[in-house]
Structure formats: structure tokens, C-alpha cells
Amino acid sequence: MNKKVLGLVPLAIFILLSVFLYQGLFGNPREIQTGRLGHTMPAFSLPDLMDEQTTWTDKDLQGDVYLLNVWGTWCPTCLAELGYLTELKDKGVKIVGLYYDQAYDPDFGDKFDVVALREEVNNMLGRAGNPYAFNILDLNRSLALDLGVSGAPETFLVDKAGKILVHHTGDMNTRVWRTKFAPAIQELTL
Amino acid sequence: MKKLIFCFGLLISAINAYAIEDKYHFDSVEREQTFKELTHELRCPKCQNQNIADSDAVVAKDLRDKVLTLVHEGKSKDEVIDYMIDRYGYFVHYQPPVTPLTILLWVLPGLIVALGFGFIVVRQRKSAQVQPWTDADETKLAALIAKYEQREQQ
């Protein structure tokens, strides 16, 4: 009897290993841990995308629960999620855009043309919907680096005290909202 | 011809690689070394499995520039790595930290080898045991032989 049980041990190990590896097949490798989760928004002072006279700092954002959406006109997935984000805005969610310029690289002698960019942005938001309360222009991607942003689109959920509750990499949709963002917001209001 | 084009391509990519390295200037060999080590040890958060020295992703370039700035400021290797882990999580460093979960990764293979080895030793010992030959065994053997011979004759 004892020997029979012992003989089943390799089988048990094999099954456990199979389950573990099988699960790995469906994991999302993009879903990486970020260092900023649970910390407060890093300090920054950046111009508004549409009006360089206006400067936004981390203090301006405090006091509200909001989504910080990292995006750019060059990014097709950002275009795809604009519709859903606009729906969220219509439901009363405050969404702040962090404009992530991918092309700009002064090392290669790039000149930044803010007028052309504004036109491009207006074009895209006019077509696909404008979910943003305002957009912060992060030309050097310094705030993006401080937030641990690796590309666009990425979305953060920030609470009233400026604490980052969710960091989502990839597009925003009903499923993501329901599974990741809604529970975190629910916890806030309780 | 195809080979020639391939070689040419290789040459261009090699020149390109040099150009990237040359872009940076350092006040000391030590700092240059630190920079080189860091860009090879830090992992690009966008491209999954390239270090930031190899990757062309925008974020890898930004991280390279940041590493450069931090090294110029005189930050040590560990300080730069901590800075990056603060922002991008443990993923950004190729060397995983020792946590209860990662300890399992180190210990488990050793444990399995030890168990397997122990199993072999136990088996070996068992089979090496000298079993005494008794009179009872002798009669049993004789009976078996007799039975066998009987069957042969039939």
C-alpha cells in the first residue's frame, strides 16, 4: 500500500507541473509589475499640450480621483481606445491625457512643431472622441519615465491623495475596466 | 551577390553600433565601465528580452539617457539600478532579487537532485544486502527443480 502511494508521487509532480506550465501559456507577458504602484504621483511641472502658457504640476491634480491616460497620435491602439474612454468620460470619469511623443529626439536634430502636433491631435480627437479634461505635454518623456511608462497606451488610476492604484499597460476596454479599474474605484468610495 | 549584400548589411549595422557607443563621453574610464555594465544589465521594459543597450525602443533610449545622466552625476551602479526598479519594477533588472518566491527557484533544483541521489543510494544499499541462504531455501529450490524436470518429461 505504502509503495503504491509512493509510486504515484512522480505522477502527482507531473500533473502539478503540467498545470503550472499550462497556465503559463495564457499569461500576459506584457503584464509586468511596476514599481510605482501604491506610491504617489511623482512631482512634475509640464506645459499643457494645447496652450504652452498653462503649466500643470502634480499639485494641480490632487483632490480628484482620475485616470491618467498615456497616449500619442502615432499609436493605433490609442486611437482604438478613444471611443471607450469617451464613454467613460460621459459617465463622469475624469481623464487626464499625458501626451507621449515618440518621435521627438533632439539627438537626431528633430525640431518639434507644436502647431502641427496640435492640429494632428485636434484631428484625431475630433474624429474618435475627446475624453480628456486636458492634456499634459511630456515632450522629453520625463514624467513618463518617472511613472514607469514603457510605451503607449498605458492608463493609471490615481486617488484624491495622488496615490497610484492601478497601472494598466495596453488598451482600455469594457473588460479591463470591469476587472481592474471598477473594483479599485469601488474600494475608494467605500 | 546575396552574400555580398549580407556582408555589407552586417558592416553597416556594426558601424551603427559603434556610432551609438561613441555618442557618449565620460570623464573617467570607471564611469564608462559602469555605464556599459548597467546598459547590459538593465532590461528593456517594452521589448521583453533585450537589454537597453541592444534595444531600439524609445523607452530603451530614454533609459539609456537616464542611466548616462545618473552615471555623470556620480551615482553608483546599485543606486542606478534602484532608481530603475523604483519606476519599472524588478522586471527591469536581469538579476532577480532574493525573495521567498525566488528562493524556491534556487532551492528546488538542488532539492530534486539530492532527493534523486538519495533514492539511488537507498536502492543500491537494499540490493547490495547479502541475503543468507538457508536450508529452507535449499529444499524450496530442490522442489522447484523437481517440478521443472517433471514437466520436461511430460
mmCIF file of C-alpha atoms in Angstrom:
data_model
loop_
_atom_site.group_PDB
_atom_site.id
_atom_site.type_symbol
_atom_site.label_atom_id
_atom_site.label_comp_id
_atom_site.label_asym_id
_atom_site.label_seq_id
_atom_site.Cartn_x
_atom_site.Cartn_y
_atom_site.Cartn_z
ATOM 1 C CA MET A 1 0.000 0.000 0.000
ATOM 2 C CA ASN A 2 2.704 2.416 1.040
ATOM 3 C CA LYS A 3 4.681 1.563 -2.051
ATOM 4 C CA LYS A 4 1.684 2.157 -4.285
ATOM 5 C CA VAL A 5 1.217 5.633 -2.835
ATOM 6 C CA LEU A 6 4.904 6.364 -3.281
ATOM 7 C CA GLY A 7 4.680 5.296 -6.903
ATOM 8 C CA LEU A 8 2.033 7.929 -7.513
ATOM 9 C CA VAL A 9 4.307 10.744 -6.379
ATOM 10 C CA PRO A 10 6.015 11.259 -9.774
ATOM 11 C CA LEU A 11 2.604 11.349 -11.435
ATOM 12 C CA ALA A 12 1.409 13.955 -8.956
ATOM 13 C CA ILE A 13 4.500 16.066 -9.582
ATOM 14 C CA PHE A 14 3.969 15.732 -13.321
ATOM 15 C CA ILE A 15 0.344 16.843 -13.066
ATOM 16 C CA LEU A 16 1.241 19.822 -10.877
ATOM 17 C CA LEU A 17 3.975 20.849 -13.285
ATOM 18 C CA SER A 18 1.634 20.490 -16.251
ATOM 19 C CA VAL A 19 -0.984 22.694 -14.635
ATOM 20 C CA PHE A 20 1.667 25.296 -13.825
ATOM 21 C CA LEU A 21 3.087 25.322 -17.343
ATOM 22 C CA TYR A 22 -0.360 25.219 -18.947
ATOM 23 C CA GLN A 23 -1.332 28.334 -17.045
ATOM 24 C CA GLY A 24 1.830 29.977 -18.304
ATOM 25 C CA LEU A 25 0.523 29.613 -21.842
ATOM 26 C CA PHE A 26 -2.261 32.068 -21.122
ATOM 27 C CA GLY A 27 -0.311 34.587 -19.082
ATOM 28 C CA ASN A 28 0.179 38.052 -20.485
ATOM 29 C CA PRO A 29 3.910 38.786 -20.732
ATOM 30 C CA ARG A 30 3.132 42.495 -21.118
ATOM 31 C CA GLU A 31 1.535 42.466 -17.716
ATOM 32 C CA ILE A 32 4.661 43.345 -15.813
ATOM 33 C CA GLN A 33 4.977 44.548 -12.317
ATOM 34 C CA THR A 34 5.530 48.254 -11.996
ATOM 35 C CA GLY A 35 7.465 49.986 -9.328
ATOM 36 C CA ARG A 36 5.142 52.953 -8.955
ATOM 37 C CA LEU A 37 2.055 51.116 -7.777
ATOM 38 C CA GLY A 38 0.963 52.337 -4.356
ATOM 39 C CA HIS A 39 3.296 55.336 -4.489
ATOM 40 C CA THR A 40 2.198 58.901 -5.003
ATOM 41 C CA MET A 41 2.389 60.678 -8.335
ATOM 42 C CA PRO A 42 5.934 61.890 -8.962
ATOM 43 C CA ALA A 43 6.462 65.629 -8.870
ATOM 44 C CA PHE A 44 6.397 67.308 -12.260
ATOM 45 C CA SER A 45 5.834 70.636 -13.936
ATOM 46 C CA LEU A 46 4.859 70.359 -17.586
ATOM 47 C CA PRO A 47 3.060 72.536 -20.132
ATOM 48 C CA ASP A 48 -0.421 71.992 -21.459
ATOM 49 C CA LEU A 49 -0.488 70.407 -24.900
ATOM 50 C CA MET A 50 -2.869 72.997 -26.319
ATOM 51 C CA ASP A 51 -1.586 76.072 -24.540
ATOM 52 C CA GLU A 52 2.035 76.489 -23.519
ATOM 53 C CA GLN A 53 1.099 79.376 -21.176
ATOM 54 C CA THR A 54 -0.561 76.863 -18.874
ATOM 55 C CA THR A 55 1.639 74.695 -16.720
ATOM 56 C CA TRP A 56 0.427 71.638 -14.889
ATOM 57 C CA THR A 57 2.054 70.314 -11.748
ATOM 58 C CA ASP A 58 1.326 67.308 -9.553
ATOM 59 C CA LYS A 59 -0.385 69.686 -7.073
ATOM 60 C CA ASP A 60 -2.990 70.660 -9.696
ATOM 61 C CA LEU A 61 -4.096 67.071 -9.983
ATOM 62 C CA GLN A 62 -4.599 66.456 -6.283
ATOM 63 C CA GLY A 63 -8.060 66.284 -4.802
ATOM 64 C CA ASP A 64 -9.634 64.305 -7.605
ATOM 65 C CA VAL A 65 -9.872 60.659 -8.496
ATOM 66 C CA TYR A 66 -8.800 60.494 -12.117
ATOM 67 C CA LEU A 67 -7.380 58.377 -14.896
ATOM 68 C CA LEU A 68 -4.062 59.367 -16.381
ATOM 69 C CA ASN A 69 -4.005 58.091 -19.921
ATOM 70 C CA VAL A 70 -0.649 57.973 -21.732
ATOM 71 C CA TRP A 71 -1.215 58.329 -25.463
ATOM 72 C CA GLY A 72 0.005 59.697 -28.777
ATOM 73 C CA THR A 73 -1.360 60.295 -32.247
ATOM 74 C CA TRP A 74 1.220 57.879 -33.679
ATOM 75 C CA CYS A 75 -0.257 54.997 -31.676
ATOM 76 C CA PRO A 76 -3.060 52.980 -33.323
ATOM 77 C CA THR A 77 -4.162 51.328 -30.096
ATOM 78 C CA CYS A 78 -4.618 54.772 -28.539
ATOM 79 C CA LEU A 79 -6.931 55.670 -31.400
ATOM 80 C CA ALA A 80 -8.850 52.451 -30.831
ATOM 81 C CA GLU A 81 -9.465 53.128 -27.134
ATOM 82 C CA LEU A 82 -10.522 56.769 -27.541
ATOM 83 C CA GLY A 83 -14.137 55.745 -28.099
ATOM 84 C CA TYR A 84 -14.353 53.769 -24.892
ATOM 85 C CA LEU A 85 -12.530 56.434 -22.890
ATOM 86 C CA THR A 86 -15.023 58.996 -24.151
ATOM 87 C CA GLU A 87 -17.829 56.757 -22.927
ATOM 88 C CA LEU A 88 -16.170 56.699 -19.521
ATOM 89 C CA LYS A 89 -15.873 60.468 -19.539
ATOM 90 C CA ASP A 90 -19.576 60.743 -20.309
ATOM 91 C CA LYS A 91 -20.226 58.578 -17.257
ATOM 92 C CA GLY A 92 -18.361 61.135 -15.181
ATOM 93 C CA VAL A 93 -14.833 59.745 -15.013
ATOM 94 C CA LYS A 94 -12.154 62.418 -15.076
ATOM 95 C CA ILE A 95 -9.482 61.561 -17.620
ATOM 96 C CA VAL A 96 -6.236 63.458 -17.956
ATOM 97 C CA GLY A 97 -4.091 62.856 -21.032
ATOM 98 C CA LEU A 98 -0.350 62.540 -20.868
ATOM 99 C CA TYR A 99 0.852 63.146 -24.383
ATOM 100 C CA TYR A 100 3.739 60.791 -25.100
ATOM 101 C CA ASP A 101 5.688 61.956 -28.106
ATOM 102 C CA GLN A 102 7.543 59.019 -29.523
ATOM 103 C CA ALA A 103 9.211 60.630 -32.492
ATOM 104 C CA TYR A 104 10.888 63.572 -30.833
ATOM 105 C CA ASP A 105 14.601 63.015 -30.386
ATOM 106 C CA PRO A 106 16.843 66.094 -30.211
ATOM 107 C CA ASP A 107 19.913 63.896 -30.676
ATOM 108 C CA PHE A 108 18.852 63.341 -34.257
ATOM 109 C CA GLY A 109 18.230 67.030 -34.856
ATOM 110 C CA ASP A 110 14.455 66.723 -34.635
ATOM 111 C CA LYS A 111 12.616 70.001 -34.460
ATOM 112 C CA PHE A 112 9.440 69.979 -32.511
ATOM 113 C CA ASP A 113 6.485 71.563 -34.264
ATOM 114 C CA VAL A 114 3.814 72.162 -31.674
ATOM 115 C CA VAL A 115 1.385 73.765 -34.146
ATOM 116 C CA ALA A 116 1.402 70.719 -36.411
ATOM 117 C CA LEU A 117 1.020 68.438 -33.402
ATOM 118 C CA ARG A 118 -1.988 70.369 -32.103
ATOM 119 C CA GLU A 119 -3.631 70.104 -35.485
ATOM 120 C CA GLU A 120 -2.973 66.376 -35.555
ATOM 121 C CA VAL A 121 -4.353 65.944 -32.044
ATOM 122 C CA ASN A 122 -7.463 68.006 -32.774
ATOM 123 C CA ASN A 123 -7.995 65.959 -35.903
ATOM 124 C CA MET A 124 -7.791 62.643 -34.113
ATOM 125 C CA LEU A 125 -9.878 63.711 -31.118
ATOM 126 C CA GLY A 126 -12.451 65.267 -33.437
ATOM 127 C CA ARG A 127 -12.845 62.006 -35.292
ATOM 128 C CA ALA A 128 -12.678 59.470 -32.475
ATOM 129 C CA GLY A 129 -13.977 61.415 -29.496
ATOM 130 C CA ASN A 130 -12.250 63.545 -26.888
ATOM 131 C CA PRO A 131 -12.212 62.017 -23.419
ATOM 132 C CA TYR A 132 -9.636 64.390 -21.938
ATOM 133 C CA ALA A 133 -10.198 67.124 -19.395
ATOM 134 C CA PHE A 134 -6.822 68.412 -20.569
ATOM 135 C CA ASN A 135 -3.572 67.075 -21.954
ATOM 136 C CA ILE A 136 -0.130 67.356 -20.444
ATOM 137 C CA LEU A 137 2.696 67.544 -22.954
ATOM 138 C CA ASP A 138 5.612 65.376 -21.846
ATOM 139 C CA LEU A 139 7.989 66.115 -24.652
ATOM 140 C CA ASN A 140 11.098 64.650 -23.026
ATOM 141 C CA ARG A 141 9.116 61.747 -21.596
ATOM 142 C CA SER A 142 10.482 62.610 -18.172
ATOM 143 C CA LEU A 143 7.218 62.160 -16.294
ATOM 144 C CA ALA A 144 6.600 59.002 -18.310
ATOM 145 C CA LEU A 145 9.948 57.641 -17.140
ATOM 146 C CA ASP A 146 9.170 58.552 -13.545
ATOM 147 C CA LEU A 147 5.864 56.716 -13.852
ATOM 148 C CA GLY A 148 7.489 53.616 -15.301
ATOM 149 C CA VAL A 149 5.761 54.003 -18.651
ATOM 150 C CA SER A 150 7.199 51.737 -21.328
ATOM 151 C CA GLY A 151 5.012 52.817 -24.238
ATOM 152 C CA ALA A 152 1.518 53.863 -25.140
ATOM 153 C CA PRO A 153 -1.271 53.386 -24.321
ATOM 154 C CA GLU A 154 -0.986 52.998 -20.587
ATOM 155 C CA THR A 155 -3.519 54.093 -18.023
ATOM 156 C CA PHE A 156 -3.134 54.929 -14.346
ATOM 157 C CA LEU A 157 -5.830 55.256 -11.734
ATOM 158 C CA VAL A 158 -4.934 57.900 -9.170
ATOM 159 C CA ASP A 159 -6.850 58.673 -5.989
ATOM 160 C CA LYS A 160 -7.519 62.007 -4.295
ATOM 161 C CA ALA A 161 -4.259 61.959 -2.376
ATOM 162 C CA GLY A 162 -2.321 61.300 -5.577
ATOM 163 C CA LYS A 163 -1.705 57.631 -4.869
ATOM 164 C CA ILE A 164 -1.403 55.365 -7.906
ATOM 165 C CA LEU A 165 -3.847 52.479 -7.510
ATOM 166 C CA VAL A 166 -3.756 50.820 -10.909
ATOM 167 C CA HIS A 167 -1.213 50.804 -13.694
ATOM 168 C CA HIS A 168 -2.581 49.216 -16.830
ATOM 169 C CA THR A 169 -0.464 48.545 -19.917
ATOM 170 C CA GLY A 170 -2.402 48.266 -23.136
ATOM 171 C CA ASP A 171 -5.764 49.420 -24.329
ATOM 172 C CA MET A 172 -8.722 50.285 -22.195
ATOM 173 C CA ASN A 173 -11.959 48.399 -22.805
ATOM 174 C CA THR A 174 -15.033 47.158 -21.021
ATOM 175 C CA ARG A 175 -13.305 44.024 -19.768
ATOM 176 C CA VAL A 176 -10.277 45.871 -18.415
ATOM 177 C CA TRP A 177 -12.480 48.471 -16.808
ATOM 178 C CA ARG A 178 -14.647 45.842 -15.146
ATOM 179 C CA THR A 179 -11.826 43.634 -13.894
ATOM 180 C CA LYS A 180 -9.124 46.148 -12.991
ATOM 181 C CA PHE A 181 -10.457 49.638 -12.563
ATOM 182 C CA ALA A 182 -14.017 49.305 -11.286
ATOM 183 C CA PRO A 183 -13.032 47.186 -8.216
ATOM 184 C CA ALA A 184 -10.310 49.678 -7.276
ATOM 185 C CA ILE A 185 -12.723 52.603 -7.574
ATOM 186 C CA GLN A 186 -15.350 50.721 -5.576
ATOM 187 C CA GLU A 187 -12.851 50.325 -2.779
ATOM 188 C CA LEU A 188 -12.259 54.061 -2.791
ATOM 189 C CA THR A 189 -15.875 55.050 -2.294
ATOM 190 C CA LEU A 190 -16.453 52.555 0.496
ATOM 191 C CA MET B 1 25.772 38.700 -54.740
ATOM 192 C CA LYS B 2 23.375 37.895 -51.935
ATOM 193 C CA LYS B 3 26.303 37.168 -49.674
ATOM 194 C CA LEU B 4 27.894 40.446 -50.585
ATOM 195 C CA ILE B 5 24.752 42.347 -49.703
ATOM 196 C CA PHE B 6 24.532 40.453 -46.431
ATOM 197 C CA CYS B 7 28.146 41.318 -45.557
ATOM 198 C CA PHE B 8 27.519 44.923 -46.429
ATOM 199 C CA GLY B 9 24.471 44.937 -44.191
ATOM 200 C CA LEU B 10 26.494 43.484 -41.349
ATOM 201 C CA LEU B 11 29.153 46.121 -41.841
ATOM 202 C CA ILE B 12 26.598 48.913 -41.708
ATOM 203 C CA SER B 13 24.996 47.534 -38.573
ATOM 204 C CA ALA B 14 28.439 47.256 -36.984
ATOM 205 C CA ILE B 15 29.217 50.874 -37.819
ATOM 206 C CA ASN B 16 25.859 51.828 -36.409
ATOM 207 C CA ALA B 17 26.616 50.028 -33.146
ATOM 208 C CA TYR B 18 29.890 51.897 -32.851
ATOM 209 C CA ALA B 19 28.183 55.198 -33.537
ATOM 210 C CA ILE B 20 25.872 54.620 -30.598
ATOM 211 C CA GLU B 21 28.748 53.848 -28.245
ATOM 212 C CA ASP B 22 30.676 56.847 -29.486
ATOM 213 C CA LYS B 23 27.879 59.242 -28.758
ATOM 214 C CA TYR B 24 28.651 59.159 -25.070
ATOM 215 C CA HIS B 25 31.608 60.811 -23.463
ATOM 216 C CA PHE B 26 32.844 60.051 -19.999
ATOM 217 C CA ASP B 27 35.202 61.819 -17.620
ATOM 218 C CA SER B 28 36.631 58.543 -16.380
ATOM 219 C CA VAL B 29 37.117 55.000 -17.573
ATOM 220 C CA GLU B 30 35.410 53.822 -14.427
ATOM 221 C CA ARG B 31 32.193 55.650 -15.230
ATOM 222 C CA GLU B 32 32.267 54.418 -18.790
ATOM 223 C CA GLN B 33 32.586 50.890 -17.447
ATOM 224 C CA THR B 34 29.680 51.431 -15.064
ATOM 225 C CA PHE B 35 27.550 52.753 -17.899
ATOM 226 C CA LYS B 36 28.396 49.794 -20.099
ATOM 227 C CA GLU B 37 27.622 47.292 -17.350
ATOM 228 C CA LEU B 38 24.355 48.983 -16.480
ATOM 229 C CA THR B 39 23.047 49.153 -20.029
ATOM 230 C CA HIS B 40 23.783 45.468 -20.404
ATOM 231 C CA GLU B 41 22.205 44.506 -17.097
ATOM 232 C CA LEU B 42 19.036 46.544 -17.394
ATOM 233 C CA ARG B 43 16.223 45.037 -19.342
ATOM 234 C CA CYS B 44 14.090 46.968 -21.783
ATOM 235 C CA PRO B 45 10.552 47.099 -20.340
ATOM 236 C CA LYS B 46 8.971 47.273 -23.781
ATOM 237 C CA CYS B 47 10.758 44.588 -25.770
ATOM 238 C CA GLN B 48 10.625 41.853 -23.130
ATOM 239 C CA ASN B 49 14.015 40.320 -23.690
ATOM 240 C CA GLN B 50 16.634 42.741 -24.806
ATOM 241 C CA ASN B 51 18.879 44.812 -22.645
ATOM 242 C CA ILE B 52 18.619 48.567 -23.034
ATOM 243 C CA ALA B 53 21.967 48.716 -24.828
ATOM 244 C CA ASP B 54 20.633 46.476 -27.591
ATOM 245 C CA SER B 55 17.129 47.761 -27.965
ATOM 246 C CA ASP B 56 15.910 50.424 -30.348
ATOM 247 C CA ALA B 57 12.669 51.032 -28.463
ATOM 248 C CA VAL B 58 12.036 54.619 -27.438
ATOM 249 C CA VAL B 59 11.849 53.691 -23.800
ATOM 250 C CA ALA B 60 15.189 51.880 -24.009
ATOM 251 C CA LYS B 61 16.761 55.017 -25.428
ATOM 252 C CA ASP B 62 15.200 57.086 -22.653
ATOM 253 C CA LEU B 63 16.513 54.667 -20.049
ATOM 254 C CA ARG B 64 19.988 54.760 -21.609
ATOM 255 C CA ASP B 65 19.963 58.540 -21.454
ATOM 256 C CA LYS B 66 18.780 58.447 -17.865
ATOM 257 C CA VAL B 67 21.486 55.954 -16.923
ATOM 258 C CA LEU B 68 24.016 58.236 -18.585
ATOM 259 C CA THR B 69 22.790 61.257 -16.637
ATOM 260 C CA LEU B 70 22.821 59.361 -13.368
ATOM 261 C CA VAL B 71 26.317 57.991 -14.014
ATOM 262 C CA HIS B 72 27.533 61.502 -14.836
ATOM 263 C CA GLU B 73 26.073 62.642 -11.550
ATOM 264 C CA GLY B 74 28.361 60.138 -9.905
ATOM 265 C CA LYS B 75 25.688 57.645 -8.862
ATOM 266 C CA SER B 76 26.891 54.144 -8.130
ATOM 267 C CA LYS B 77 25.706 51.084 -10.006
ATOM 268 C CA ASP B 78 23.376 50.000 -7.226
ATOM 269 C CA GLU B 79 21.864 53.448 -6.948
ATOM 270 C CA VAL B 80 21.041 53.499 -10.662
ATOM 271 C CA ILE B 81 19.547 50.010 -10.507
ATOM 272 C CA ASP B 82 17.421 51.003 -7.506
ATOM 273 C CA TYR B 83 16.291 54.103 -9.364
ATOM 274 C CA MET B 84 15.103 51.972 -12.261
ATOM 275 C CA ILE B 85 13.477 49.306 -10.081
ATOM 276 C CA ASP B 86 11.596 52.113 -8.314
ATOM 277 C CA ARG B 87 9.992 53.013 -11.610
ATOM 278 C CA TYR B 88 9.843 49.847 -13.659
ATOM 279 C CA GLY B 89 9.742 47.122 -11.031
ATOM 280 C CA TYR B 90 12.069 44.139 -10.649
ATOM 281 C CA PHE B 91 11.431 43.276 -14.281
ATOM 282 C CA VAL B 92 13.876 45.921 -15.408
ATOM 283 C CA HIS B 93 16.887 44.185 -13.861
ATOM 284 C CA TYR B 94 18.057 40.868 -15.224
ATOM 285 C CA GLN B 95 19.206 39.681 -11.835
ATOM 286 C CA PRO B 96 16.177 38.748 -9.757
ATOM 287 C CA PRO B 97 16.139 39.768 -6.097
ATOM 288 C CA VAL B 98 16.141 37.138 -3.399
ATOM 289 C CA THR B 99 12.549 36.876 -2.193
ATOM 290 C CA PRO B 100 10.686 33.897 -0.697
ATOM 291 C CA LEU B 101 9.365 33.128 -4.168
ATOM 292 C CA THR B 102 12.699 33.284 -5.974
ATOM 293 C CA ILE B 103 14.429 31.291 -3.242
ATOM 294 C CA LEU B 104 12.229 28.425 -4.350
ATOM 295 C CA LEU B 105 13.752 28.692 -7.818
ATOM 296 C CA TRP B 106 17.243 28.324 -6.409
ATOM 297 C CA VAL B 107 16.490 25.631 -3.853
ATOM 298 C CA LEU B 108 14.126 23.391 -5.787
ATOM 299 C CA PRO B 109 16.591 22.052 -8.391
ATOM 300 C CA GLY B 110 19.138 21.238 -5.677
ATOM 301 C CA LEU B 111 16.452 19.559 -3.617
ATOM 302 C CA ILE B 112 15.336 17.429 -6.547
ATOM 303 C CA VAL B 113 18.901 16.333 -7.301
ATOM 304 C CA ALA B 114 19.511 15.495 -3.630
ATOM 305 C CA LEU B 115 16.269 13.501 -3.427
ATOM 306 C CA GLY B 116 17.079 11.597 -6.599
ATOM 307 C CA PHE B 117 20.546 10.815 -5.370
ATOM 308 C CA GLY B 118 19.213 9.654 -2.009
ATOM 309 C CA PHE B 119 16.737 7.406 -3.793
ATOM 310 C CA ILE B 120 19.521 5.794 -5.831
ATOM 311 C CA VAL B 121 21.663 5.259 -2.730
ATOM 312 C CA VAL B 122 18.817 3.646 -0.798
ATOM 313 C CA ARG B 123 18.031 1.306 -3.666
ATOM 314 C CA GLN B 124 21.652 0.409 -4.119
ATOM 315 C CA ARG B 125 22.024 -0.428 -0.427
ATOM 316 C CA LYS B 126 18.955 -2.588 -0.466
ATOM 317 C CA SER B 127 20.113 -4.628 -3.435
ATOM 318 C CA ALA B 128 23.644 -4.918 -2.053
ATOM 319 C CA GLN B 129 22.442 -6.574 1.136
ATOM 320 C CA VAL B 130 23.735 -10.132 1.445
ATOM 321 C CA GLN B 131 20.828 -12.480 1.849
ATOM 322 C CA PRO B 132 21.585 -15.626 3.838
ATOM 323 C CA TRP B 133 20.971 -18.985 2.146
ATOM 324 C CA THR B 134 19.071 -21.254 4.498
ATOM 325 C CA ASP B 135 18.105 -24.896 4.477
ATOM 326 C CA ALA B 136 14.524 -23.907 3.839
ATOM 327 C CA ASP B 137 15.655 -22.167 0.686
ATOM 328 C CA GLU B 138 17.593 -25.287 -0.290
ATOM 329 C CA THR B 139 14.509 -27.515 -0.035
ATOM 330 C CA LYS B 140 12.389 -24.952 -1.857
ATOM 331 C CA LEU B 141 14.914 -24.900 -4.680
ATOM 332 C CA ALA B 142 15.062 -28.666 -4.855
ATOM 333 C CA ALA B 143 11.273 -28.810 -5.043
ATOM 334 C CA LEU B 144 11.222 -26.292 -7.857
ATOM 335 C CA ILE B 145 13.867 -28.193 -9.818
ATOM 336 C CA ALA B 146 11.976 -31.409 -9.364
ATOM 337 C CA LYS B 147 8.773 -29.797 -10.580
ATOM 338 C CA TYR B 148 10.523 -28.405 -13.632
ATOM 339 C CA GLU B 149 12.094 -31.705 -14.550
ATOM 340 C CA GLN B 150 8.748 -33.417 -14.226
ATOM 341 C CA ARG B 151 7.218 -31.005 -16.663
ATOM 342 C CA GLU B 152 10.089 -31.504 -19.101
ATOM 343 C CA GLN B 153 9.491 -35.230 -19.170
ATOM 344 C CA GLN B 154 5.831 -34.925 -19.945
#
